[in-house]
Amino acid sequence: MLYINPASPNVTLAQKRHLKILTCYVNKKLDEPICTDPKCEICPLDLRKVNNLSSKIKNFLTSNNCVEQVLIGSPRVLETLNISFWQHIFHKHTLADLYPYFKDISSENLRKKDPDYQRRYKIVNHYSKQIKSIFNYDWFNSKTTLPYNSFHLCKSLDRYTCTYCNRSYTSTIVTDQNKMVSRPTLDHWFPKSKFALLSISFFNLIPSCYSCNSSVKGTGNLSLTTSIHPYKDANQSDDFEFDYSYKSLKGFRIHINDTPSGAIADSKAKNTLESMYIDEVYNSNISELRDLLIIKRNYSASYINIMQSLLKTKMTKSEVFRILFGVMYEQQHFHKRPLSKFKKDILKKLEMLDNI
Ligand SMILES: [Zn+2]
Ligand SMILES: [Zn+2]
């Protein structure tokens, strides 16, 4: 997993736009007064308010700057807000009690459930439906939603590879004619099936590849105490490292190790990546590892120094590193090339980075 610095200029700008546009959207759904900006692109739109909005939901969202907190609160704030919200609605129940009733069920299937379930479903699902309609991810995720949708968010985040695996390119591509061609998927770090309140929260939308978003990560329970989060854990890249071993029957095998700082942090980074099967994903294709081992076998540890003197240009060592291995050296640039973190860790293990 790669750290995304929430204070970097493009992320800060993206947050501002996210907040400005989606505040007006949510306020329209809540039937709150329109904003005072004469140039607002959302308030003049014909967006329908939520029918028969629950006063409990309205009271919660319209007090204590709550909409802003939901839209751009930090991951920790989001986690707390979600708990407070459901406690405000059902103060005697925990989230785990309520989860089974969040998913929409057809009336035909509901009739097959026991009467107690049916009764609880009607009470709880009413609220989760309203929340889904206010923080409407389908609306936000549609290419046709203007002036702002998930495509625009991805474009401004400007991430080149998957935040979780750093294996697949996920660039956002828009043609000169403004046609939206491709973009990363947005993974909900807190799964939206259980955290509907956080469906369009900026820090819950993680640019990632299709595979990490769908099959690998799934809807498992993550908690900020036990798992790393791309926007929160600034040192996550230092807390784990890729390594390999040779198992005679299986050949080479890639695994993830704790670094000393990772061990102090209770293996949080290592455990999170293993729970997402990132080590298995890397084992599915180990040709990049073999290439690095071939370089090591055929050249000395001073390979980078020799190549740099051969290139005889004004290139920095990190530029030479990029050209030789096709990956980035600095942590904040890892996302620009697939496998940057992996190759750097393996080259370090092979003692090829002595002089960088
Ligand atoms: Zn407005
Ligand atoms: Zn991925």
mmCIF file of C-alpha atoms and ligand atoms in Angstrom:
data_model
loop_
_atom_site.group_PDB
_atom_site.id
_atom_site.type_symbol
_atom_site.label_atom_id
_atom_site.label_comp_id
_atom_site.label_asym_id
_atom_site.label_seq_id
_atom_site.Cartn_x
_atom_site.Cartn_y
_atom_site.Cartn_z
ATOM 1 C CA MET A 1 0.000 0.000 0.000
ATOM 2 C CA LEU A 2 1.222 3.498 -0.803
ATOM 3 C CA TYR A 3 0.805 6.594 1.326
ATOM 4 C CA ILE A 4 -1.130 9.479 -0.234
ATOM 5 C CA ASN A 5 -0.194 12.704 1.497
ATOM 6 C CA PRO A 6 -3.457 14.521 2.262
ATOM 7 C CA ALA A 7 -1.541 17.810 2.503
ATOM 8 C CA SER A 8 -0.029 17.628 -0.993
ATOM 9 C CA PRO A 9 -1.224 20.512 -3.197
ATOM 10 C CA ASN A 10 -3.323 18.502 -5.670
ATOM 11 C CA VAL A 11 -5.000 16.499 -2.892
ATOM 12 C CA THR A 12 -5.801 19.676 -0.947
ATOM 13 C CA LEU A 13 -7.335 21.261 -4.052
ATOM 14 C CA ALA A 14 -9.300 18.099 -4.799
ATOM 15 C CA GLN A 15 -10.686 18.113 -1.230
ATOM 16 C CA LYS A 16 -11.850 21.725 -1.567
ATOM 17 C CA ARG A 17 -13.733 21.000 -4.776
ATOM 18 C CA HIS A 18 -15.197 17.799 -3.353
ATOM 19 C CA LEU A 19 -16.475 19.696 -0.322
ATOM 20 C CA LYS A 20 -17.859 22.677 -2.210
ATOM 21 C CA ILE A 21 -19.829 20.734 -4.796
ATOM 22 C CA LEU A 22 -21.009 17.859 -2.652
ATOM 23 C CA THR A 23 -22.101 20.100 0.240
ATOM 24 C CA CYS A 24 -24.580 21.740 -2.110
ATOM 25 C CA TYR A 25 -25.666 18.323 -3.398
ATOM 26 C CA VAL A 26 -26.278 16.966 0.106
ATOM 27 C CA ASN A 27 -28.065 20.141 1.184
ATOM 28 C CA LYS A 28 -30.440 19.811 -1.746
ATOM 29 C CA LYS A 29 -31.183 16.226 -0.708
ATOM 30 C CA LEU A 30 -31.837 17.465 2.845
ATOM 31 C CA ASP A 31 -34.016 20.302 1.528
ATOM 32 C CA GLU A 32 -31.772 22.893 3.153
ATOM 33 C CA PRO A 33 -31.552 26.459 1.771
ATOM 34 C CA ILE A 34 -29.421 26.872 -1.356
ATOM 35 C CA CYS A 35 -25.968 28.450 -1.043
ATOM 36 C CA THR A 36 -25.123 32.102 -1.614
ATOM 37 C CA ASP A 37 -22.623 31.557 -4.428
ATOM 38 C CA PRO A 38 -24.178 33.027 -7.603
ATOM 39 C CA LYS A 39 -21.875 30.803 -9.680
ATOM 40 C CA CYS A 40 -22.800 27.568 -7.847
ATOM 41 C CA GLU A 41 -23.085 24.739 -10.352
ATOM 42 C CA ILE A 42 -25.196 22.446 -8.166
ATOM 43 C CA CYS A 43 -27.823 24.569 -6.431
ATOM 44 C CA PRO A 44 -29.609 25.580 -9.676
ATOM 45 C CA LEU A 45 -29.926 21.913 -10.727
ATOM 46 C CA ASP A 46 -33.210 20.108 -10.402
ATOM 47 C CA LEU A 47 -32.204 17.552 -7.780
ATOM 48 C CA ARG A 48 -34.925 15.924 -5.784
ATOM 49 C CA LYS A 49 -34.896 16.070 -1.998
ATOM 50 C CA VAL A 50 -35.262 12.800 -0.092
ATOM 51 C CA ASN A 51 -38.946 11.995 0.419
ATOM 52 C CA ASN A 52 -40.194 11.836 3.996
ATOM 53 C CA LEU A 53 -36.719 12.449 5.339
ATOM 54 C CA SER A 54 -36.366 11.181 8.889
ATOM 55 C CA SER A 55 -36.085 14.057 11.369
ATOM 56 C CA LYS A 56 -33.466 12.069 13.276
ATOM 57 C CA ILE A 57 -31.248 11.968 10.184
ATOM 58 C CA LYS A 58 -31.871 15.610 9.381
ATOM 59 C CA ASN A 59 -31.093 16.715 12.951
ATOM 60 C CA PHE A 60 -27.865 14.759 13.021
ATOM 61 C CA LEU A 61 -26.617 15.989 9.672
ATOM 62 C CA THR A 62 -27.566 19.629 10.116
ATOM 63 C CA SER A 63 -25.811 20.086 13.459
ATOM 64 C CA ASN A 64 -22.117 20.447 14.366
ATOM 65 C CA ASN A 65 -20.901 20.968 10.811
ATOM 66 C CA CYS A 66 -21.688 17.343 10.227
ATOM 67 C CA VAL A 67 -21.982 17.347 6.418
ATOM 68 C CA GLU A 68 -18.503 18.852 6.094
ATOM 69 C CA GLN A 69 -17.121 16.252 8.487
ATOM 70 C CA VAL A 70 -18.691 13.418 6.507
ATOM 71 C CA LEU A 71 -17.386 14.814 3.232
ATOM 72 C CA ILE A 72 -13.803 15.681 4.156
ATOM 73 C CA GLY A 73 -13.235 14.417 7.712
ATOM 74 C CA SER A 74 -10.054 12.413 8.308
ATOM 75 C CA PRO A 75 -10.325 8.609 8.358
ATOM 76 C CA ARG A 76 -10.423 8.657 12.171
ATOM 77 C CA VAL A 77 -13.207 11.280 12.180
ATOM 78 C CA LEU A 78 -15.164 9.180 9.658
ATOM 79 C CA GLU A 79 -14.914 6.065 11.788
ATOM 80 C CA THR A 80 -16.180 7.943 14.862
ATOM 81 C CA LEU A 81 -18.929 9.775 12.962
ATOM 82 C CA ASN A 82 -20.327 6.559 11.603
ATOM 83 C CA ILE A 83 -20.604 5.113 15.110
ATOM 84 C CA SER A 84 -22.188 8.328 16.493
ATOM 85 C CA PHE A 85 -24.679 8.441 13.653
ATOM 86 C CA TRP A 86 -26.069 4.961 14.250
ATOM 87 C CA GLN A 87 -26.023 5.494 18.009
ATOM 88 C CA HIS A 88 -28.060 8.653 17.472
ATOM 89 C CA ILE A 89 -30.664 6.609 15.589
ATOM 90 C CA PHE A 90 -30.607 3.366 17.590
ATOM 91 C CA HIS A 91 -28.897 4.104 20.883
ATOM 92 C CA LYS A 92 -29.355 0.620 22.303
ATOM 93 C CA HIS A 93 -27.733 -1.263 19.426
ATOM 94 C CA THR A 94 -24.209 -1.797 18.158
ATOM 95 C CA LEU A 95 -23.229 -1.562 14.500
ATOM 96 C CA ALA A 96 -22.887 -5.337 14.338
ATOM 97 C CA ASP A 97 -26.543 -5.655 15.421
ATOM 98 C CA LEU A 98 -27.622 -3.389 12.565
ATOM 99 C CA TYR A 99 -25.455 -4.646 9.656
ATOM 100 C CA PRO A 100 -27.794 -7.528 8.690
ATOM 101 C CA TYR A 101 -30.553 -5.029 7.857
ATOM 102 C CA PHE A 102 -28.607 -2.572 5.685
ATOM 103 C CA LYS A 103 -28.726 -4.548 2.466
ATOM 104 C CA ASP A 104 -31.818 -4.018 0.329
ATOM 105 C CA ILE A 105 -33.942 -7.148 -0.019
ATOM 106 C CA SER A 106 -36.799 -7.627 -2.465
ATOM 107 C CA SER A 107 -40.239 -7.890 -0.878
ATOM 108 C CA GLU A 108 -40.501 -11.444 -2.175
ATOM 109 C CA ASN A 109 -37.286 -12.495 -0.407
ATOM 110 C CA LEU A 110 -38.182 -10.552 2.703
ATOM 111 C CA ARG A 111 -41.406 -12.558 3.053
ATOM 112 C CA LYS A 112 -39.292 -15.724 3.312
ATOM 113 C CA LYS A 113 -37.468 -14.401 6.409
ATOM 114 C CA ASP A 114 -38.729 -14.949 9.948
ATOM 115 C CA PRO A 115 -41.204 -12.356 11.307
ATOM 116 C CA ASP A 116 -38.699 -10.922 13.754
ATOM 117 C CA TYR A 117 -36.178 -10.250 10.976
ATOM 118 C CA GLN A 118 -38.896 -8.688 8.820
ATOM 119 C CA ARG A 119 -39.920 -6.351 11.631
ATOM 120 C CA ARG A 120 -36.345 -5.213 12.325
ATOM 121 C CA TYR A 121 -35.564 -4.903 8.622
ATOM 122 C CA LYS A 122 -38.445 -2.487 8.092
ATOM 123 C CA ILE A 123 -37.192 -0.258 10.895
ATOM 124 C CA VAL A 124 -33.451 -0.263 10.172
ATOM 125 C CA ASN A 125 -33.446 -0.434 6.380
ATOM 126 C CA HIS A 126 -35.598 2.683 6.163
ATOM 127 C CA TYR A 127 -32.687 4.698 7.619
ATOM 128 C CA SER A 128 -29.941 3.045 5.579
ATOM 129 C CA LYS A 129 -31.959 3.652 2.395
ATOM 130 C CA GLN A 130 -32.294 7.343 3.189
ATOM 131 C CA ILE A 131 -28.594 7.646 3.961
ATOM 132 C CA LYS A 132 -27.707 5.925 0.661
ATOM 133 C CA SER A 133 -29.919 8.369 -1.168
ATOM 134 C CA ILE A 134 -28.317 11.412 0.522
ATOM 135 C CA PHE A 135 -24.705 10.251 0.085
ATOM 136 C CA ASN A 136 -25.482 8.795 -3.285
ATOM 137 C CA TYR A 137 -22.426 7.016 -4.683
ATOM 138 C CA ASP A 138 -24.182 5.891 -7.860
ATOM 139 C CA TRP A 139 -24.900 9.514 -8.718
ATOM 140 C CA PHE A 140 -21.317 10.532 -7.960
ATOM 141 C CA ASN A 141 -19.889 7.568 -9.858
ATOM 142 C CA SER A 142 -21.798 8.178 -13.070
ATOM 143 C CA LYS A 143 -19.850 9.572 -16.034
ATOM 144 C CA THR A 144 -22.853 11.684 -16.936
ATOM 145 C CA THR A 145 -23.050 13.457 -13.593
ATOM 146 C CA LEU A 146 -21.896 17.015 -14.079
ATOM 147 C CA PRO A 147 -20.178 19.236 -13.168
ATOM 148 C CA TYR A 148 -18.326 16.823 -10.885
ATOM 149 C CA ASN A 149 -18.103 13.061 -10.573
ATOM 150 C CA SER A 150 -15.666 10.282 -9.664
ATOM 151 C CA PHE A 151 -13.750 10.861 -12.908
ATOM 152 C CA HIS A 152 -12.953 14.438 -11.937
ATOM 153 C CA LEU A 153 -11.846 13.310 -8.494
ATOM 154 C CA CYS A 154 -9.496 10.686 -9.970
ATOM 155 C CA LYS A 155 -8.137 13.218 -12.438
ATOM 156 C CA SER A 156 -7.220 15.642 -9.685
ATOM 157 C CA LEU A 157 -5.724 12.937 -7.441
ATOM 158 C CA ASP A 158 -3.463 12.064 -10.372
ATOM 159 C CA ARG A 159 -2.366 8.608 -9.214
ATOM 160 C CA TYR A 160 -0.636 6.493 -11.832
ATOM 161 C CA THR A 161 -0.768 3.037 -10.217
ATOM 162 C CA CYS A 162 -2.988 1.189 -7.760
ATOM 163 C CA THR A 163 -2.638 2.535 -4.212
ATOM 164 C CA TYR A 164 -2.985 -0.946 -2.730
ATOM 165 C CA CYS A 165 -0.774 -3.149 -4.935
ATOM 166 C CA ASN A 166 1.396 -0.719 -6.976
ATOM 167 C CA ARG A 167 1.266 -3.348 -9.756
ATOM 168 C CA SER A 168 -1.293 -2.055 -12.248
ATOM 169 C CA TYR A 169 -1.396 1.278 -14.027
ATOM 170 C CA THR A 170 -4.559 3.155 -13.078
ATOM 171 C CA SER A 171 -3.998 6.520 -14.796
ATOM 172 C CA THR A 172 -6.994 8.704 -15.459
ATOM 173 C CA ILE A 173 -7.276 9.372 -19.178
ATOM 174 C CA VAL A 174 -9.415 12.120 -20.662
ATOM 175 C CA THR A 175 -9.123 12.936 -24.378
ATOM 176 C CA ASP A 176 -8.681 16.428 -25.807
ATOM 177 C CA GLN A 177 -12.407 16.322 -26.626
ATOM 178 C CA ASN A 178 -13.086 15.747 -22.894
ATOM 179 C CA LYS A 179 -14.112 12.134 -23.384
ATOM 180 C CA MET A 180 -13.497 10.120 -20.226
ATOM 181 C CA VAL A 181 -11.613 7.016 -21.285
ATOM 182 C CA SER A 182 -10.333 5.292 -18.158
ATOM 183 C CA ARG A 183 -9.669 5.880 -14.518
ATOM 184 C CA PRO A 184 -8.892 3.910 -11.347
ATOM 185 C CA THR A 185 -11.804 2.307 -9.546
ATOM 186 C CA LEU A 186 -12.567 3.969 -6.228
ATOM 187 C CA ASP A 187 -12.436 1.514 -3.383
ATOM 188 C CA HIS A 188 -14.406 2.305 -0.240
ATOM 189 C CA TRP A 189 -11.864 1.672 2.522
ATOM 190 C CA PHE A 190 -14.841 1.447 4.905
ATOM 191 C CA PRO A 191 -17.068 -0.749 2.688
ATOM 192 C CA LYS A 192 -20.162 1.109 1.598
ATOM 193 C CA SER A 193 -22.365 -1.912 2.239
ATOM 194 C CA LYS A 194 -21.806 -1.338 5.961
ATOM 195 C CA PHE A 195 -20.791 2.335 6.012
ATOM 196 C CA ALA A 196 -23.366 3.988 3.745
ATOM 197 C CA LEU A 197 -22.818 7.300 5.519
ATOM 198 C CA LEU A 198 -19.238 7.304 4.159
ATOM 199 C CA SER A 199 -20.121 6.437 0.533
ATOM 200 C CA ILE A 200 -18.868 9.736 -0.927
ATOM 201 C CA SER A 201 -16.434 10.745 1.828
ATOM 202 C CA PHE A 202 -13.200 12.016 0.295
ATOM 203 C CA PHE A 203 -10.878 10.001 2.535
ATOM 204 C CA ASN A 204 -12.913 6.848 2.054
ATOM 205 C CA LEU A 205 -12.452 6.815 -1.732
ATOM 206 C CA ILE A 206 -9.186 5.097 -2.573
ATOM 207 C CA PRO A 207 -7.969 5.038 -6.189
ATOM 208 C CA SER A 208 -7.161 1.413 -6.867
ATOM 209 C CA CYS A 209 -7.112 -1.266 -9.546
ATOM 210 C CA TYR A 210 -10.176 -3.343 -10.340
ATOM 211 C CA SER A 211 -8.670 -6.481 -8.890
ATOM 212 C CA CYS A 212 -7.749 -4.952 -5.510
ATOM 213 C CA ASN A 213 -11.134 -3.242 -5.274
ATOM 214 C CA SER A 214 -13.327 -6.181 -6.160
ATOM 215 C CA SER A 215 -11.946 -9.609 -5.513
ATOM 216 C CA VAL A 216 -8.961 -8.991 -3.277
ATOM 217 C CA LYS A 217 -10.212 -6.493 -0.743
ATOM 218 C CA GLY A 218 -13.881 -7.338 -0.746
ATOM 219 C CA THR A 219 -16.024 -6.151 2.138
ATOM 220 C CA GLY A 220 -13.965 -7.504 5.017
ATOM 221 C CA ASN A 221 -13.929 -5.544 8.233
ATOM 222 C CA LEU A 222 -11.080 -3.087 8.493
ATOM 223 C CA SER A 223 -10.383 -0.956 11.516
ATOM 224 C CA LEU A 224 -7.960 1.960 11.676
ATOM 225 C CA THR A 225 -6.460 0.520 14.841
ATOM 226 C CA THR A 226 -5.396 -2.723 13.228
ATOM 227 C CA SER A 227 -5.053 -1.796 9.532
ATOM 228 C CA ILE A 228 -3.116 0.814 7.600
ATOM 229 C CA HIS A 229 -4.980 3.454 5.612
ATOM 230 C CA PRO A 230 -3.469 5.166 2.538
ATOM 231 C CA TYR A 231 -4.257 8.701 3.738
ATOM 232 C CA LYS A 232 -3.421 8.152 7.387
ATOM 233 C CA ASP A 233 -0.290 6.090 7.955
ATOM 234 C CA ALA A 234 2.546 8.258 6.641
ATOM 235 C CA ASN A 235 5.309 5.735 7.334
ATOM 236 C CA GLN A 236 3.566 2.672 5.960
ATOM 237 C CA SER A 237 6.122 2.119 3.172
ATOM 238 C CA ASP A 238 8.893 1.931 5.761
ATOM 239 C CA ASP A 239 7.015 -0.522 7.959
ATOM 240 C CA PHE A 240 7.105 -3.484 5.573
ATOM 241 C CA GLU A 241 9.369 -4.844 2.895
ATOM 242 C CA PHE A 242 9.119 -7.311 0.073
ATOM 243 C CA ASP A 243 11.459 -10.248 0.327
ATOM 244 C CA TYR A 244 11.876 -13.603 -1.382
ATOM 245 C CA SER A 245 13.016 -17.062 -0.523
ATOM 246 C CA TYR A 246 13.871 -20.112 -2.543
ATOM 247 C CA LYS A 247 11.728 -23.122 -1.876
ATOM 248 C CA SER A 248 13.125 -26.040 -3.831
ATOM 249 C CA LEU A 249 9.746 -27.496 -4.798
ATOM 250 C CA LYS A 250 7.946 -24.293 -5.578
ATOM 251 C CA GLY A 251 10.862 -22.204 -6.866
ATOM 252 C CA PHE A 252 11.015 -18.608 -5.732
ATOM 253 C CA ARG A 253 8.417 -17.239 -3.412
ATOM 254 C CA ILE A 254 7.787 -13.568 -2.621
ATOM 255 C CA HIS A 255 6.691 -12.594 0.854
ATOM 256 C CA ILE A 256 6.181 -9.539 2.995
ATOM 257 C CA ASN A 257 8.308 -8.932 6.087
ATOM 258 C CA ASP A 258 8.180 -6.522 8.960
ATOM 259 C CA THR A 259 10.927 -3.946 9.082
ATOM 260 C CA PRO A 260 12.101 -3.012 12.623
ATOM 261 C CA SER A 261 9.656 -0.056 12.645
ATOM 262 C CA GLY A 262 6.886 -2.380 11.386
ATOM 263 C CA ALA A 263 7.548 -4.814 14.229
ATOM 264 C CA ILE A 264 7.241 -1.947 16.736
ATOM 265 C CA ALA A 265 3.907 -1.046 15.098
ATOM 266 C CA ASP A 266 2.614 -4.594 15.809
ATOM 267 C CA SER A 267 2.997 -5.695 12.165
ATOM 268 C CA LYS A 268 0.097 -3.447 11.168
ATOM 269 C CA ALA A 269 1.362 -2.880 7.606
ATOM 270 C CA LYS A 270 2.371 -6.511 7.047
ATOM 271 C CA ASN A 271 -0.943 -7.845 8.396
ATOM 272 C CA THR A 272 -3.033 -5.443 6.329
ATOM 273 C CA LEU A 273 -1.243 -6.347 3.094
ATOM 274 C CA GLU A 274 -1.473 -10.055 3.806
ATOM 275 C CA SER A 275 -5.181 -9.752 4.590
ATOM 276 C CA MET A 276 -5.568 -8.190 1.139
ATOM 277 C CA TYR A 277 -3.498 -11.032 -0.410
ATOM 278 C CA ILE A 278 -0.943 -8.577 -1.820
ATOM 279 C CA ASP A 279 1.832 -11.176 -1.299
ATOM 280 C CA GLU A 280 -0.182 -13.735 -3.296
ATOM 281 C CA VAL A 281 -0.799 -11.188 -6.039
ATOM 282 C CA TYR A 282 2.965 -10.677 -6.367
ATOM 283 C CA ASN A 283 3.568 -14.425 -6.450
ATOM 284 C CA SER A 284 1.275 -14.763 -9.442
ATOM 285 C CA ASN A 285 4.047 -13.367 -11.641
ATOM 286 C CA ILE A 286 7.627 -13.476 -10.442
ATOM 287 C CA SER A 287 9.419 -12.722 -13.716
ATOM 288 C CA GLU A 288 10.369 -9.260 -12.401
ATOM 289 C CA LEU A 289 12.094 -10.922 -9.464
ATOM 290 C CA ARG A 290 14.001 -13.255 -11.776
ATOM 291 C CA ASP A 291 15.224 -10.285 -13.839
ATOM 292 C CA LEU A 292 16.638 -8.584 -10.757
ATOM 293 C CA LEU A 293 18.389 -11.800 -9.723
ATOM 294 C CA ILE A 294 19.923 -12.081 -13.205
ATOM 295 C CA ILE A 295 21.285 -8.534 -12.955
ATOM 296 C CA LYS A 296 22.736 -9.349 -9.548
ATOM 297 C CA ARG A 297 24.337 -12.564 -10.839
ATOM 298 C CA ASN A 298 25.923 -10.915 -13.862
ATOM 299 C CA TYR A 299 27.000 -7.579 -12.478
ATOM 300 C CA SER A 300 28.753 -6.336 -9.381
ATOM 301 C CA ALA A 301 27.109 -4.423 -6.585
ATOM 302 C CA SER A 302 28.467 -1.243 -8.093
ATOM 303 C CA TYR A 303 26.274 -1.743 -11.198
ATOM 304 C CA ILE A 304 24.466 1.532 -10.613
ATOM 305 C CA ASN A 305 27.737 3.439 -10.167
ATOM 306 C CA ILE A 306 29.223 1.903 -13.315
ATOM 307 C CA MET A 307 26.113 2.662 -15.337
ATOM 308 C CA GLN A 308 26.050 6.195 -14.047
ATOM 309 C CA SER A 309 29.637 6.818 -15.107
ATOM 310 C CA LEU A 310 28.885 5.210 -18.491
ATOM 311 C CA LEU A 311 25.874 7.439 -18.999
ATOM 312 C CA LYS A 312 28.171 10.399 -18.290
ATOM 313 C CA THR A 313 25.347 12.865 -18.095
ATOM 314 C CA LYS A 314 24.074 15.162 -15.414
ATOM 315 C CA MET A 315 21.597 12.538 -14.267
ATOM 316 C CA THR A 316 21.028 12.083 -10.573
ATOM 317 C CA LYS A 317 21.305 8.639 -9.057
ATOM 318 C CA SER A 318 17.544 8.370 -8.752
ATOM 319 C CA GLU A 319 17.228 9.142 -12.476
ATOM 320 C CA VAL A 320 19.777 6.438 -13.244
ATOM 321 C CA PHE A 321 17.822 4.115 -10.961
ATOM 322 C CA ARG A 322 14.615 4.855 -12.881
ATOM 323 C CA ILE A 323 16.228 4.233 -16.245
ATOM 324 C CA LEU A 324 17.975 1.009 -15.208
ATOM 325 C CA PHE A 325 15.076 -0.601 -13.386
ATOM 326 C CA GLY A 326 12.047 1.251 -14.774
ATOM 327 C CA VAL A 327 10.839 2.252 -11.313
ATOM 328 C CA MET A 328 10.967 5.237 -8.968
ATOM 329 C CA TYR A 329 13.356 5.599 -6.059
ATOM 330 C CA GLU A 330 11.622 8.134 -3.780
ATOM 331 C CA GLN A 331 8.699 6.937 -1.721
ATOM 332 C CA GLN A 332 6.433 9.851 -2.727
ATOM 333 C CA HIS A 333 6.935 8.909 -6.390
ATOM 334 C CA PHE A 334 6.438 5.132 -6.024
ATOM 335 C CA HIS A 335 2.927 5.415 -7.473
ATOM 336 C CA LYS A 336 4.261 6.730 -10.794
ATOM 337 C CA ARG A 337 5.666 3.356 -11.865
ATOM 338 C CA PRO A 338 4.362 -0.150 -11.145
ATOM 339 C CA LEU A 339 6.471 -2.278 -8.760
ATOM 340 C CA SER A 340 8.594 0.627 -7.469
ATOM 341 C CA LYS A 341 8.392 -0.387 -3.823
ATOM 342 C CA PHE A 342 8.874 -4.075 -4.665
ATOM 343 C CA LYS A 343 11.945 -3.583 -6.841
ATOM 344 C CA LYS A 344 13.566 -1.150 -4.431
ATOM 345 C CA ASP A 345 13.152 -3.611 -1.552
ATOM 346 C CA ILE A 346 14.564 -6.519 -3.551
ATOM 347 C CA LEU A 347 17.511 -4.476 -4.858
ATOM 348 C CA LYS A 348 18.251 -3.450 -1.279
ATOM 349 C CA LYS A 349 18.223 -7.072 -0.210
ATOM 350 C CA LEU A 350 20.580 -7.900 -3.107
ATOM 351 C CA GLU A 351 22.896 -5.139 -1.815
ATOM 352 C CA MET A 352 22.648 -3.279 -5.081
ATOM 353 C CA LEU A 353 21.698 0.047 -3.492
ATOM 354 C CA ASP A 354 24.815 0.614 -1.409
ATOM 355 C CA ASN A 355 25.641 3.982 -2.785
ATOM 356 C CA ILE A 356 22.236 5.521 -3.315
HETATM 357 ZN ZN ZN B 1 -24.606 25.784 -4.070
HETATM 358 ZN ZN ZN B 2 -4.237 -3.136 -7.066
#
